[in-house]
mmCIF file of C-alpha atoms and ligand atoms in Angstrom:
data_model
loop_
_atom_site.group_PDB
_atom_site.id
_atom_site.type_symbol
_atom_site.label_atom_id
_atom_site.label_comp_id
_atom_site.label_asym_id
_atom_site.label_seq_id
_atom_site.Cartn_x
_atom_site.Cartn_y
_atom_site.Cartn_z
ATOM 1 C CA UNK A 1 0.042 0.025 -0.034
ATOM 2 C CA UNK A 2 1.404 3.424 -1.033
ATOM 3 C CA UNK A 3 0.912 6.639 1.018
ATOM 4 C CA UNK A 4 -2.138 7.517 -1.089
ATOM 5 C CA UNK A 5 -4.065 4.275 -0.043
ATOM 6 C CA UNK A 6 -7.595 4.740 1.184
ATOM 7 C CA UNK A 7 -7.790 3.531 4.740
ATOM 8 C CA UNK A 8 -10.457 1.518 5.985
ATOM 9 C CA UNK A 9 -11.024 4.072 8.571
ATOM 10 C CA UNK A 10 -11.697 6.780 6.197
ATOM 11 C CA UNK A 11 -14.332 4.582 4.459
ATOM 12 C CA UNK A 12 -16.102 3.934 7.813
ATOM 13 C CA UNK A 13 -15.989 7.679 8.734
ATOM 14 C CA UNK A 14 -17.506 8.727 5.260
ATOM 15 C CA UNK A 15 -20.052 6.082 5.532
ATOM 16 C CA UNK A 16 -21.338 7.348 9.078
ATOM 17 C CA UNK A 17 -21.000 10.830 7.810
ATOM 18 C CA UNK A 18 -23.316 10.076 4.856
ATOM 19 C CA UNK A 19 -25.754 7.989 7.052
ATOM 20 C CA UNK A 20 -26.437 11.005 9.325
ATOM 21 C CA UNK A 21 -30.063 12.091 8.652
ATOM 22 C CA UNK A 22 -29.856 16.196 8.467
ATOM 23 C CA UNK A 23 -26.911 18.089 7.443
ATOM 24 C CA UNK A 24 -25.936 21.831 6.701
ATOM 25 C CA UNK A 25 -25.682 22.391 2.976
ATOM 26 C CA UNK A 26 -22.833 24.366 1.383
ATOM 27 C CA UNK A 27 -25.089 25.159 -1.619
ATOM 28 C CA UNK A 28 -26.156 28.782 -2.197
ATOM 29 C CA UNK A 29 -29.496 29.708 -3.403
ATOM 30 C CA UNK A 30 -30.953 26.190 -2.973
ATOM 31 C CA UNK A 31 -34.708 26.070 -3.558
ATOM 32 C CA UNK A 32 -36.457 25.827 -0.194
ATOM 33 C CA UNK A 33 -39.564 24.473 -1.954
ATOM 34 C CA UNK A 34 -38.239 21.245 -3.304
ATOM 35 C CA UNK A 35 -41.100 18.775 -3.554
ATOM 36 C CA UNK A 36 -41.054 15.962 -0.755
ATOM 37 C CA UNK A 37 -41.207 13.264 -3.279
ATOM 38 C CA UNK A 38 -39.015 15.041 -5.952
ATOM 39 C CA UNK A 39 -38.778 12.982 -9.106
ATOM 40 C CA UNK A 40 -35.615 13.658 -11.326
ATOM 41 C CA UNK A 41 -37.356 12.873 -14.552
ATOM 42 C CA UNK A 42 -34.442 13.005 -16.912
ATOM 43 C CA UNK A 43 -32.425 10.826 -14.613
ATOM 44 C CA UNK A 44 -35.214 8.482 -13.773
ATOM 45 C CA UNK A 45 -34.269 8.629 -10.117
ATOM 46 C CA UNK A 46 -36.750 9.537 -7.358
ATOM 47 C CA UNK A 47 -35.905 11.146 -3.910
ATOM 48 C CA UNK A 48 -37.131 8.114 -1.974
ATOM 49 C CA UNK A 49 -35.540 5.546 -3.994
ATOM 50 C CA UNK A 50 -33.715 2.689 -1.985
ATOM 51 C CA UNK A 51 -29.923 2.971 -1.948
ATOM 52 C CA UNK A 52 -30.017 6.738 -2.858
ATOM 53 C CA UNK A 53 -27.933 8.009 0.104
ATOM 54 C CA UNK A 54 -25.725 4.825 0.155
ATOM 55 C CA UNK A 55 -24.790 5.255 -3.601
ATOM 56 C CA UNK A 56 -24.594 9.076 -3.890
ATOM 57 C CA UNK A 57 -23.835 10.303 -0.196
ATOM 58 C CA UNK A 58 -20.099 10.094 -0.543
ATOM 59 C CA UNK A 59 -19.775 11.891 -3.990
ATOM 60 C CA UNK A 60 -16.919 14.585 -3.991
ATOM 61 C CA UNK A 61 -16.681 15.277 -7.865
ATOM 62 C CA UNK A 62 -19.061 15.015 -10.833
ATOM 63 C CA UNK A 63 -17.182 14.840 -14.182
ATOM 64 C CA UNK A 64 -19.571 15.789 -17.187
ATOM 65 C CA UNK A 65 -18.961 15.375 -20.792
ATOM 66 C CA UNK A 66 -20.827 15.526 -24.028
ATOM 67 C CA UNK A 67 -20.996 11.869 -25.055
ATOM 68 C CA UNK A 68 -22.217 8.699 -23.173
ATOM 69 C CA UNK A 69 -19.672 6.485 -24.450
ATOM 70 C CA UNK A 70 -17.114 9.051 -23.305
ATOM 71 C CA UNK A 71 -18.734 9.026 -19.973
ATOM 72 C CA UNK A 72 -18.465 5.342 -19.685
ATOM 73 C CA UNK A 73 -14.790 5.343 -20.680
ATOM 74 C CA UNK A 74 -14.019 7.981 -18.245
ATOM 75 C CA UNK A 75 -15.524 5.884 -15.554
ATOM 76 C CA UNK A 76 -13.706 2.756 -16.671
ATOM 77 C CA UNK A 77 -10.278 4.678 -16.901
ATOM 78 C CA UNK A 78 -10.965 6.399 -13.551
ATOM 79 C CA UNK A 79 -11.448 3.004 -11.800
ATOM 80 C CA UNK A 80 -8.193 1.709 -13.395
ATOM 81 C CA UNK A 81 -6.183 4.737 -12.695
ATOM 82 C CA UNK A 82 -7.196 5.169 -8.913
ATOM 83 C CA UNK A 83 -7.727 1.576 -8.011
ATOM 84 C CA UNK A 84 -11.358 2.550 -7.628
ATOM 85 C CA UNK A 85 -14.622 0.491 -7.887
ATOM 86 C CA UNK A 86 -17.539 1.171 -10.208
ATOM 87 C CA UNK A 87 -20.587 0.968 -8.199
ATOM 88 C CA UNK A 88 -24.570 0.883 -9.207
ATOM 89 C CA UNK A 89 -27.366 1.840 -7.069
ATOM 90 C CA UNK A 90 -28.274 -2.076 -6.668
ATOM 91 C CA UNK A 91 -24.687 -2.132 -5.545
ATOM 92 C CA UNK A 92 -24.582 -5.875 -4.860
ATOM 93 C CA UNK A 93 -24.098 -7.971 -8.033
ATOM 94 C CA UNK A 94 -27.160 -10.292 -8.539
ATOM 95 C CA UNK A 95 -25.608 -13.799 -8.260
ATOM 96 C CA UNK A 96 -28.892 -15.486 -9.368
ATOM 97 C CA UNK A 97 -29.277 -13.396 -12.599
ATOM 98 C CA UNK A 98 -30.508 -15.460 -15.436
ATOM 99 C CA UNK A 99 -29.647 -13.746 -18.704
ATOM 100 C CA UNK A 100 -31.823 -15.807 -21.058
ATOM 101 C CA UNK A 101 -34.949 -15.382 -19.038
ATOM 102 C CA UNK A 102 -34.197 -11.838 -18.387
ATOM 103 C CA UNK A 103 -33.689 -11.144 -22.087
ATOM 104 C CA UNK A 104 -36.951 -13.010 -22.937
ATOM 105 C CA UNK A 105 -38.814 -10.624 -20.407
ATOM 106 C CA UNK A 106 -37.163 -7.540 -21.941
ATOM 107 C CA UNK A 107 -38.115 -8.535 -25.525
ATOM 108 C CA UNK A 108 -41.612 -9.150 -24.379
ATOM 109 C CA UNK A 109 -41.969 -5.927 -22.768
ATOM 110 C CA UNK A 110 -40.740 -4.187 -25.769
ATOM 111 C CA UNK A 111 -43.077 -6.057 -28.133
ATOM 112 C CA UNK A 112 -46.052 -5.234 -25.874
ATOM 113 C CA UNK A 113 -44.855 -1.575 -25.824
ATOM 114 C CA UNK A 114 -44.133 -1.516 -22.069
ATOM 115 C CA UNK A 115 -40.564 -0.616 -22.481
ATOM 116 C CA UNK A 116 -38.688 1.044 -25.265
ATOM 117 C CA UNK A 117 -35.687 -0.621 -26.758
ATOM 118 C CA UNK A 118 -32.817 1.606 -25.637
ATOM 119 C CA UNK A 119 -33.569 0.844 -21.959
ATOM 120 C CA UNK A 120 -33.976 -2.643 -22.456
ATOM 121 C CA UNK A 121 -30.799 -3.073 -24.232
ATOM 122 C CA UNK A 122 -29.023 -1.007 -21.447
ATOM 123 C CA UNK A 123 -30.166 -3.546 -19.016
ATOM 124 C CA UNK A 124 -28.493 -6.168 -21.051
ATOM 125 C CA UNK A 125 -25.426 -4.152 -21.556
ATOM 126 C CA UNK A 126 -25.498 -3.627 -17.715
ATOM 127 C CA UNK A 127 -25.649 -7.471 -17.007
ATOM 128 C CA UNK A 128 -22.456 -7.889 -19.124
ATOM 129 C CA UNK A 129 -20.899 -4.824 -17.552
ATOM 130 C CA UNK A 130 -21.507 -6.298 -14.131
ATOM 131 C CA UNK A 131 -20.057 -9.700 -15.102
ATOM 132 C CA UNK A 132 -16.776 -8.005 -16.208
ATOM 133 C CA UNK A 133 -16.671 -5.587 -13.217
ATOM 134 C CA UNK A 134 -17.224 -2.684 -15.651
ATOM 135 C CA UNK A 135 -19.098 0.703 -14.839
ATOM 136 C CA UNK A 136 -22.943 0.173 -15.093
ATOM 137 C CA UNK A 137 -25.530 2.798 -15.854
ATOM 138 C CA UNK A 138 -27.547 4.274 -12.980
ATOM 139 C CA UNK A 139 -31.060 5.505 -13.666
ATOM 140 C CA UNK A 140 -32.656 5.644 -16.871
ATOM 141 C CA UNK A 141 -30.694 6.062 -20.079
ATOM 142 C CA UNK A 142 -32.864 7.659 -22.723
ATOM 143 C CA UNK A 143 -31.339 11.047 -21.909
ATOM 144 C CA UNK A 144 -28.128 10.589 -19.942
ATOM 145 C CA UNK A 145 -25.705 8.128 -19.080
ATOM 146 C CA UNK A 146 -24.661 8.219 -15.484
ATOM 147 C CA UNK A 147 -22.009 6.046 -13.838
ATOM 148 C CA UNK A 148 -20.354 6.078 -10.379
ATOM 149 C CA UNK A 149 -16.932 5.032 -9.398
ATOM 150 C CA UNK A 150 -15.729 4.989 -5.616
ATOM 151 C CA UNK A 151 -12.110 6.357 -5.580
ATOM 152 C CA UNK A 152 -9.675 6.641 -2.825
ATOM 153 C CA UNK A 153 -10.684 10.550 -2.955
ATOM 154 C CA UNK A 154 -14.323 9.720 -2.559
ATOM 155 C CA UNK A 155 -17.308 9.028 -4.904
ATOM 156 C CA UNK A 156 -17.058 10.328 -8.545
ATOM 157 C CA UNK A 157 -20.015 10.420 -10.850
ATOM 158 C CA UNK A 158 -19.225 10.289 -14.636
ATOM 159 C CA UNK A 159 -22.079 11.578 -16.789
ATOM 160 C CA UNK A 160 -22.871 13.028 -20.267
ATOM 161 C CA UNK A 161 -24.698 16.237 -20.825
ATOM 162 C CA UNK A 162 -25.129 16.183 -24.803
ATOM 163 C CA UNK A 163 -24.673 19.182 -26.925
ATOM 164 C CA UNK A 164 -25.347 22.721 -25.976
ATOM 165 C CA UNK A 165 -26.496 24.657 -22.890
ATOM 166 C CA UNK A 166 -30.204 23.552 -22.486
ATOM 167 C CA UNK A 167 -29.415 19.931 -21.910
ATOM 168 C CA UNK A 168 -26.546 20.655 -19.727
ATOM 169 C CA UNK A 169 -28.575 22.983 -17.636
ATOM 170 C CA UNK A 170 -31.213 20.196 -17.161
ATOM 171 C CA UNK A 171 -28.472 17.746 -16.028
ATOM 172 C CA UNK A 172 -27.105 20.413 -13.608
ATOM 173 C CA UNK A 173 -30.378 20.964 -11.932
ATOM 174 C CA UNK A 174 -31.088 17.144 -11.458
ATOM 175 C CA UNK A 175 -27.753 16.137 -10.510
ATOM 176 C CA UNK A 176 -27.395 18.861 -7.924
ATOM 177 C CA UNK A 177 -30.731 17.939 -6.442
ATOM 178 C CA UNK A 178 -29.791 14.262 -6.588
ATOM 179 C CA UNK A 179 -26.532 14.933 -4.566
ATOM 180 C CA UNK A 180 -28.790 17.283 -2.045
ATOM 181 C CA UNK A 181 -31.389 14.466 -1.536
ATOM 182 C CA UNK A 182 -28.463 12.070 -0.921
ATOM 183 C CA UNK A 183 -26.818 14.286 1.710
ATOM 184 C CA UNK A 184 -23.702 14.815 -0.299
ATOM 185 C CA UNK A 185 -23.848 18.681 -0.037
ATOM 186 C CA UNK A 186 -22.215 19.035 3.282
ATOM 187 C CA UNK A 187 -20.259 22.153 4.378
ATOM 188 C CA UNK A 188 -17.473 20.182 5.609
ATOM 189 C CA UNK A 189 -16.980 18.236 2.379
ATOM 190 C CA UNK A 190 -18.370 20.261 -0.725
ATOM 191 C CA UNK A 191 -18.448 18.458 -3.900
ATOM 192 C CA UNK A 192 -17.052 19.793 -7.166
ATOM 193 C CA UNK A 193 -18.057 19.759 -10.896
ATOM 194 C CA UNK A 194 -16.040 19.616 -13.961
ATOM 195 C CA UNK A 195 -16.830 19.580 -17.714
ATOM 196 C CA UNK A 196 -14.450 17.509 -20.041
ATOM 197 C CA UNK A 197 -15.253 18.761 -23.422
ATOM 198 C CA UNK A 198 -14.143 19.150 -27.079
ATOM 199 C CA UNK A 199 -13.891 22.512 -28.608
ATOM 200 C CA UNK A 200 -12.586 24.575 -31.403
ATOM 201 C CA UNK A 201 -9.282 26.086 -30.828
ATOM 202 C CA UNK A 202 -8.511 29.874 -31.036
ATOM 203 C CA UNK A 203 -4.844 30.089 -31.876
ATOM 204 C CA UNK A 204 -4.203 26.669 -30.458
ATOM 205 C CA UNK A 205 -3.727 23.369 -32.197
ATOM 206 C CA UNK A 206 -5.723 20.197 -32.210
ATOM 207 C CA UNK A 207 -4.966 18.165 -28.835
ATOM 208 C CA UNK A 208 -4.118 21.369 -26.758
ATOM 209 C CA UNK A 209 -6.243 21.720 -23.784
ATOM 210 C CA UNK A 210 -7.741 24.964 -22.149
ATOM 211 C CA UNK A 211 -8.449 24.953 -18.514
ATOM 212 C CA UNK A 212 -11.046 27.965 -18.627
ATOM 213 C CA UNK A 213 -11.025 31.134 -16.434
ATOM 214 C CA UNK A 214 -14.420 32.238 -17.555
ATOM 215 C CA UNK A 215 -17.130 31.214 -19.919
ATOM 216 C CA UNK A 216 -18.080 34.022 -22.456
ATOM 217 C CA UNK A 217 -21.322 34.254 -24.477
ATOM 218 C CA UNK A 218 -20.936 34.438 -28.310
ATOM 219 C CA UNK A 219 -20.601 38.301 -28.222
ATOM 220 C CA UNK A 220 -17.255 37.712 -26.183
ATOM 221 C CA UNK A 221 -19.022 39.238 -22.882
ATOM 222 C CA UNK A 222 -18.477 37.244 -19.649
ATOM 223 C CA UNK A 223 -22.107 36.662 -18.788
ATOM 224 C CA UNK A 224 -24.843 34.157 -19.218
ATOM 225 C CA UNK A 225 -28.398 35.299 -19.836
ATOM 226 C CA UNK A 226 -31.617 33.585 -19.300
ATOM 227 C CA UNK A 227 -35.192 34.807 -19.155
ATOM 228 C CA UNK A 228 -37.113 34.498 -15.853
ATOM 229 C CA UNK A 229 -40.979 35.202 -16.173
ATOM 230 C CA UNK A 230 -40.088 36.811 -19.497
ATOM 231 C CA UNK A 231 -37.413 39.112 -18.022
ATOM 232 C CA UNK A 232 -33.723 38.932 -18.888
ATOM 233 C CA UNK A 233 -31.494 37.915 -15.882
ATOM 234 C CA UNK A 234 -27.756 38.218 -16.383
ATOM 235 C CA UNK A 235 -25.278 35.897 -14.419
ATOM 236 C CA UNK A 236 -21.703 36.092 -14.077
ATOM 237 C CA UNK A 237 -19.464 33.326 -15.500
ATOM 238 C CA UNK A 238 -16.281 32.902 -13.786
ATOM 239 C CA UNK A 239 -14.987 29.445 -12.942
ATOM 240 C CA UNK A 240 -13.402 28.627 -9.548
ATOM 241 C CA UNK A 241 -10.010 29.957 -9.652
ATOM 242 C CA UNK A 242 -8.417 27.707 -7.146
ATOM 243 C CA UNK A 243 -10.011 24.491 -8.638
ATOM 244 C CA UNK A 244 -8.841 25.696 -12.122
ATOM 245 C CA UNK A 245 -5.288 26.129 -10.914
ATOM 246 C CA UNK A 246 -5.273 22.720 -8.944
ATOM 247 C CA UNK A 247 -6.270 21.102 -12.240
ATOM 248 C CA UNK A 248 -3.873 23.044 -14.229
ATOM 249 C CA UNK A 249 -1.052 22.231 -11.819
ATOM 250 C CA UNK A 250 -1.438 18.464 -12.945
ATOM 251 C CA UNK A 251 -0.550 19.135 -16.611
ATOM 252 C CA UNK A 252 3.002 17.560 -16.176
ATOM 253 C CA UNK A 253 0.974 14.092 -16.001
ATOM 254 C CA UNK A 254 -0.398 14.541 -19.635
ATOM 255 C CA UNK A 255 1.509 14.698 -23.028
ATOM 256 C CA UNK A 256 -0.686 17.615 -24.298
ATOM 257 C CA UNK A 257 -0.010 21.228 -24.132
ATOM 258 C CA UNK A 258 -2.201 22.737 -21.377
ATOM 259 C CA UNK A 259 -3.148 26.569 -21.350
ATOM 260 C CA UNK A 260 -5.391 28.733 -19.237
ATOM 261 C CA UNK A 261 -7.782 31.170 -21.049
ATOM 262 C CA UNK A 262 -11.441 32.162 -21.553
ATOM 263 C CA UNK A 263 -13.767 29.821 -23.256
ATOM 264 C CA UNK A 264 -16.678 31.189 -25.667
ATOM 265 C CA UNK A 265 -19.953 29.277 -25.648
ATOM 266 C CA UNK A 266 -22.062 29.355 -28.570
ATOM 267 C CA UNK A 267 -25.682 28.189 -29.285
ATOM 268 C CA UNK A 268 -24.663 26.524 -32.398
ATOM 269 C CA UNK A 269 -21.726 24.746 -33.950
ATOM 270 C CA UNK A 270 -22.007 26.549 -37.244
ATOM 271 C CA UNK A 271 -23.646 29.850 -37.394
ATOM 272 C CA UNK A 272 -22.608 31.344 -33.873
ATOM 273 C CA UNK A 273 -19.191 29.779 -34.115
ATOM 274 C CA UNK A 274 -18.672 31.818 -37.458
ATOM 275 C CA UNK A 275 -18.323 28.771 -39.567
ATOM 276 C CA UNK A 276 -18.587 29.039 -43.421
ATOM 277 C CA UNK A 277 -19.515 25.537 -44.067
ATOM 278 C CA UNK A 278 -23.246 25.443 -42.434
ATOM 279 C CA UNK A 279 -26.420 24.757 -44.414
ATOM 280 C CA UNK A 280 -26.675 28.565 -44.584
ATOM 281 C CA UNK A 281 -23.982 31.069 -43.776
ATOM 282 C CA UNK A 282 -24.584 34.443 -42.380
ATOM 283 C CA UNK A 283 -20.887 35.348 -42.162
ATOM 284 C CA UNK A 284 -19.616 37.595 -45.204
ATOM 285 C CA UNK A 285 -16.568 35.459 -45.747
ATOM 286 C CA UNK A 286 -13.344 34.345 -44.635
ATOM 287 C CA UNK A 287 -11.835 37.786 -43.791
ATOM 288 C CA UNK A 288 -14.766 38.652 -41.514
ATOM 289 C CA UNK A 289 -14.476 35.222 -39.790
ATOM 290 C CA UNK A 290 -10.856 35.568 -38.990
ATOM 291 C CA UNK A 291 -11.324 39.152 -37.767
ATOM 292 C CA UNK A 292 -14.008 38.000 -35.353
ATOM 293 C CA UNK A 293 -11.986 34.865 -34.160
ATOM 294 C CA UNK A 294 -8.689 37.072 -33.796
ATOM 295 C CA UNK A 295 -10.636 39.687 -31.752
ATOM 296 C CA UNK A 296 -12.021 36.909 -29.314
ATOM 297 C CA UNK A 297 -8.369 35.681 -29.182
ATOM 298 C CA UNK A 298 -6.937 39.100 -28.461
ATOM 299 C CA UNK A 299 -9.371 39.366 -25.560
ATOM 300 C CA UNK A 300 -8.107 36.157 -23.861
ATOM 301 C CA UNK A 301 -10.287 33.473 -25.442
ATOM 302 C CA UNK A 302 -8.548 30.227 -26.258
ATOM 303 C CA UNK A 303 -11.322 27.949 -27.528
ATOM 304 C CA UNK A 304 -15.046 27.906 -28.485
ATOM 305 C CA UNK A 305 -17.777 25.530 -27.533
ATOM 306 C CA UNK A 306 -21.296 25.104 -26.557
ATOM 307 C CA UNK A 307 -21.678 24.927 -22.678
ATOM 308 C CA UNK A 308 -19.120 26.727 -20.626
ATOM 309 C CA UNK A 309 -20.853 29.838 -19.892
ATOM 310 C CA UNK A 310 -24.089 28.321 -18.786
ATOM 311 C CA UNK A 311 -22.190 25.816 -16.781
ATOM 312 C CA UNK A 312 -20.020 28.506 -15.067
ATOM 313 C CA UNK A 313 -23.169 30.654 -14.393
ATOM 314 C CA UNK A 314 -24.987 27.458 -12.726
ATOM 315 C CA UNK A 315 -22.162 26.539 -10.410
ATOM 316 C CA UNK A 316 -21.314 30.177 -9.368
ATOM 317 C CA UNK A 317 -24.979 30.843 -8.541
ATOM 318 C CA UNK A 318 -25.114 27.808 -6.374
ATOM 319 C CA UNK A 319 -21.627 28.031 -4.955
ATOM 320 C CA UNK A 320 -20.467 24.802 -6.528
ATOM 321 C CA UNK A 321 -16.548 24.909 -7.313
ATOM 322 C CA UNK A 322 -16.289 24.073 -11.014
ATOM 323 C CA UNK A 323 -13.863 23.908 -13.688
ATOM 324 C CA UNK A 324 -14.167 23.483 -17.635
ATOM 325 C CA UNK A 325 -11.463 21.552 -19.287
ATOM 326 C CA UNK A 326 -11.673 21.564 -23.137
ATOM 327 C CA UNK A 327 -9.636 20.135 -25.635
ATOM 328 C CA UNK A 328 -9.279 21.767 -29.241
ATOM 329 C CA UNK A 329 -10.065 19.453 -31.946
ATOM 330 C CA UNK A 330 -8.710 22.042 -34.518
ATOM 331 C CA UNK A 331 -7.405 25.463 -34.842
ATOM 332 C CA UNK A 332 -10.350 27.552 -35.937
ATOM 333 C CA UNK A 333 -7.995 30.114 -37.501
ATOM 334 C CA UNK A 334 -6.953 27.495 -40.125
ATOM 335 C CA UNK A 335 -10.347 26.049 -40.928
ATOM 336 C CA UNK A 336 -13.844 25.052 -40.039
ATOM 337 C CA UNK A 337 -14.151 21.313 -40.740
ATOM 338 C CA UNK A 338 -13.027 18.692 -38.182
ATOM 339 C CA UNK A 339 -10.813 16.273 -40.162
ATOM 340 C CA UNK A 340 -8.823 14.624 -37.411
ATOM 341 C CA UNK A 341 -9.057 10.869 -37.756
ATOM 342 C CA UNK A 342 -10.967 8.609 -35.417
ATOM 343 C CA UNK A 343 -7.880 7.575 -33.656
ATOM 344 C CA UNK A 344 -6.757 11.260 -33.321
ATOM 345 C CA UNK A 345 -10.019 12.426 -31.867
ATOM 346 C CA UNK A 346 -9.946 9.591 -29.365
ATOM 347 C CA UNK A 347 -6.457 10.760 -28.407
ATOM 348 C CA UNK A 348 -7.600 14.347 -28.111
ATOM 349 C CA UNK A 349 -10.580 13.453 -25.808
ATOM 350 C CA UNK A 350 -8.309 11.419 -23.582
ATOM 351 C CA UNK A 351 -6.247 14.498 -22.679
ATOM 352 C CA UNK A 352 -8.869 16.244 -20.351
ATOM 353 C CA UNK A 353 -9.873 12.813 -18.926
ATOM 354 C CA UNK A 354 -6.281 12.057 -18.012
ATOM 355 C CA UNK A 355 -5.767 15.395 -16.522
ATOM 356 C CA UNK A 356 -8.951 14.959 -14.328
ATOM 357 C CA UNK A 357 -7.813 11.361 -13.307
ATOM 358 C CA UNK A 358 -4.450 12.807 -12.117
ATOM 359 C CA UNK A 359 -6.192 15.544 -10.302
ATOM 360 C CA UNK A 360 -8.382 13.152 -8.394
ATOM 361 C CA UNK A 361 -5.501 11.043 -7.605
ATOM 362 C CA UNK A 362 -3.625 13.902 -6.138
ATOM 363 C CA UNK A 363 -6.930 14.905 -4.126
ATOM 364 C CA UNK A 364 -6.880 11.429 -2.493
ATOM 365 C CA UNK A 365 -3.296 11.958 -1.439
ATOM 366 C CA UNK A 366 -4.255 15.428 -0.056
ATOM 367 C CA UNK A 367 -7.361 14.139 1.751
ATOM 368 C CA UNK A 368 -5.542 11.030 3.229
ATOM 369 C CA UNK A 369 -2.447 12.665 4.559
HETATM 370 C C1 LIG B 401 -18.196 20.747 -28.062
HETATM 371 O O1 LIG B 401 -18.536 19.729 -29.158
HETATM 372 C C2 LIG B 401 -19.955 19.664 -29.322
HETATM 373 C C3 LIG B 401 -20.245 20.037 -30.616
HETATM 374 O O2 LIG B 401 -19.637 19.094 -31.550
HETATM 375 C C4 LIG B 401 -20.586 20.542 -28.196
HETATM 376 O O3 LIG B 401 -21.192 19.864 -27.156
HETATM 377 C C5 LIG B 401 -19.427 21.206 -27.674
HETATM 378 O O4 LIG B 401 -19.416 22.156 -26.708
HETATM 379 N N1 LIG B 402 -17.007 21.721 -30.591
HETATM 380 C C1 LIG B 402 -17.462 22.878 -30.988
HETATM 381 O O1 LIG B 402 -18.370 23.469 -30.231
HETATM 382 N N2 LIG B 402 -16.701 23.569 -31.725
HETATM 383 C C2 LIG B 402 -15.695 23.033 -32.610
HETATM 384 O O2 LIG B 402 -15.055 23.815 -33.407
HETATM 385 C C3 LIG B 402 -15.265 21.728 -32.231
HETATM 386 C C4 LIG B 402 -15.931 21.097 -31.311
#
């Protein structure tokens, strides 16, 4: 056992901490009127579900990324990299599970319209995952794929948020309520959020990683605007500077170049990101596009994607330390089309994941020493 090993006493301490019924939350602006029987519709998890506190009460970090398969891969790599264990809500593997009769039941349910195919296929996929001790999805999977790994630093959720600020906002509301209902939002042990994403680089090359200072709206301003009862409300979009620096400090563990800078978030991959290759194009030409991108760069932006500003605004409003780690798939000053090979793209998306795994490993050392 090395000096970072998770001690049995830590596990017992965290378990009892989690089991204590009431707690003081570190969350700011938490809705005081949450329903007693709150149902998190897009996650398919209800407040009263058996095993909620045991499964989520020890969560210290939620890593969010666009795609479901990437969330699976992160959970798998995290378990491998930290010596952690994938856990599911039913935590104990079902020794008596009979695959053939379960498959039969699943297909009958699909045929009679009681279940839709994606969920029943996920049950089967989960069966194989359990047999191989791989991460299993938790909750329903038609919108989000959520996994959990118990690491020496504490529980870590890996979940996808799809593309764009609206879907990410839904996930943020539901995952935050989930952690509150499970008692993970304790003042003495606040959890953190991260987004591990892809982006278009501004003056940086494919594979380079940006740890964001702020999210910017497509105009280049550091703000996120929403409408409440039809009135515009403006929220600030700074990420947690200390968390960003702690993650940035782990850059020696990855092969990629890692920089700090602002991240521009747009409501579209084509028009708002000034691409000339959309189905329609409202940008006059190459010269105007480059002028716009260079102006963003001159003001400190280093990449452009579709979630950072809403993510930063949500977390700042609720007092959740958050960081956005985005890898560039291309340098937008050199073009619009993403032409990297499948292999290159997989390598690029590994960069932010490896950086965060290193961060979680170092957190385990810091907590246990
Ligand atoms: C990065 O990549 C996606 C678009 O391809 C989007 O979710 C983002 O922010
Ligand atoms: N994701 C984006 O939103 N933009 C890019 O250019 C690449 C990935």
